[in-house]
Tab-separated table of C-alpha atoms in Angstrom:
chain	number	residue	atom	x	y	z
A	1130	UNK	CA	-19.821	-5.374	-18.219
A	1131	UNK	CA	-18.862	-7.012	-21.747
A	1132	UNK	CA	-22.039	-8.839	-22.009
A	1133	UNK	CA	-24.627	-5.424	-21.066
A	1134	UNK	CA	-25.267	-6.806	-17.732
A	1135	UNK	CA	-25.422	-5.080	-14.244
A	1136	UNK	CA	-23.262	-6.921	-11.770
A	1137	UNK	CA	-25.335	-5.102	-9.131
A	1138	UNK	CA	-26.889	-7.313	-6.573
A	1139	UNK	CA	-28.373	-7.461	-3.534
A	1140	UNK	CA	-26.362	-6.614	-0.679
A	1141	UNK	CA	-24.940	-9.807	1.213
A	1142	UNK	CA	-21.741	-8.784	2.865
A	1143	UNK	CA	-24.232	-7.516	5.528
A	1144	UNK	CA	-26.858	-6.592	6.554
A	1145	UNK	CA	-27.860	-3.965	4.647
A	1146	UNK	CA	-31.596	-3.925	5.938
A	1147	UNK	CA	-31.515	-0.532	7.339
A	1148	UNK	CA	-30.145	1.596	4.702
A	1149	UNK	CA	-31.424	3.065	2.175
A	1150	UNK	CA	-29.445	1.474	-0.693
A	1151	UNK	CA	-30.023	-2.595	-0.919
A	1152	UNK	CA	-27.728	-3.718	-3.911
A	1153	UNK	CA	-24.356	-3.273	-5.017
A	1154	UNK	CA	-21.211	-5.154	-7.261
A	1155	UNK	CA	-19.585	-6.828	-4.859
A	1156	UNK	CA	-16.721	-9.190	-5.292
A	1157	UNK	CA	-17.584	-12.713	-6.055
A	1158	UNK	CA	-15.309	-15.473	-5.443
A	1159	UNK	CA	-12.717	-13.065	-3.633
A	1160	UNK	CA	-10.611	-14.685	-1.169
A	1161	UNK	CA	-8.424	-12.393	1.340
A	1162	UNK	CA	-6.210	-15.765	1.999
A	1163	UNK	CA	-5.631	-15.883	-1.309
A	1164	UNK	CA	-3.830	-12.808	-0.827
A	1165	UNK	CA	-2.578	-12.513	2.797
A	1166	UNK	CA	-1.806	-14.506	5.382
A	1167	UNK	CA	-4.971	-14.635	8.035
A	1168	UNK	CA	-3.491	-12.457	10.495
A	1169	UNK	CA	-2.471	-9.403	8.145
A	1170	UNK	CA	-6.566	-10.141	6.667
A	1171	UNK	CA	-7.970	-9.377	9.988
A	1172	UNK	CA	-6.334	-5.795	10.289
A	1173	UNK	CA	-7.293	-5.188	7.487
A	1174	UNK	CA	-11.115	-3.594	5.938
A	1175	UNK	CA	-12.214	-5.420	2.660
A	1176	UNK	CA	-11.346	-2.030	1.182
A	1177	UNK	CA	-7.633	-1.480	1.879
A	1178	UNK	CA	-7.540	-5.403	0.792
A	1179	UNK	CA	-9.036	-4.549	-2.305
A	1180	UNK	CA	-6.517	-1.719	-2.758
A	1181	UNK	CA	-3.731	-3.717	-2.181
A	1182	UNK	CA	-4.542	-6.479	-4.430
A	1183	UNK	CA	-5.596	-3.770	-7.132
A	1184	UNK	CA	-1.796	-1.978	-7.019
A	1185	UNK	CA	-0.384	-5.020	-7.011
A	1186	UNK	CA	-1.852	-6.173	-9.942
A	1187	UNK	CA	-1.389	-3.009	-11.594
A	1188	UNK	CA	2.500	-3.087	-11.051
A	1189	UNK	CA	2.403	-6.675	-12.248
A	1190	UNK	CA	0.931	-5.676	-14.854
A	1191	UNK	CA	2.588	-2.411	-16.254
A	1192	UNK	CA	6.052	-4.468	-16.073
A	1193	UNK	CA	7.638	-2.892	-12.594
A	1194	UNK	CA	10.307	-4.983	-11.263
A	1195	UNK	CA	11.298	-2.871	-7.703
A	1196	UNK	CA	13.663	-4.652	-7.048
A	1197	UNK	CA	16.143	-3.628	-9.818
């Protein structure tokens, strides 16, 4: 975004060959084990994962200790 550029790409996360829409900014280099153990990964949509990482990153960040 900085630089000008569109992060949109084509699709690759599947096949996207029958819809109507062919590119999109998806994550590069994302990792759900990087995250969450394998098991919790699997239950999960790349979504929700997203979501989780996001909040947690936005507590981090804003300074929220929960457990005090």
């Amino acid at each position: 975004m900085v630089s000008g550029k569109s992060g949109s790409v084509p699709i690759s996360y599947f096949d996207a060959s029958k819809f109507k829409t062919q590119f999109a900014c998806e994550l590069k280099d994302y990792d759900p084990n990087d995250h969450f153990d394998r098991k919790e990964a699997r239950k999960m949509d790349r979504f929700t994962q997203y979501a989780m990482v996001a909040s947690d990153e936005a507590i981090d960040d804003a300074g929220f200790h929960l457990e005090s």
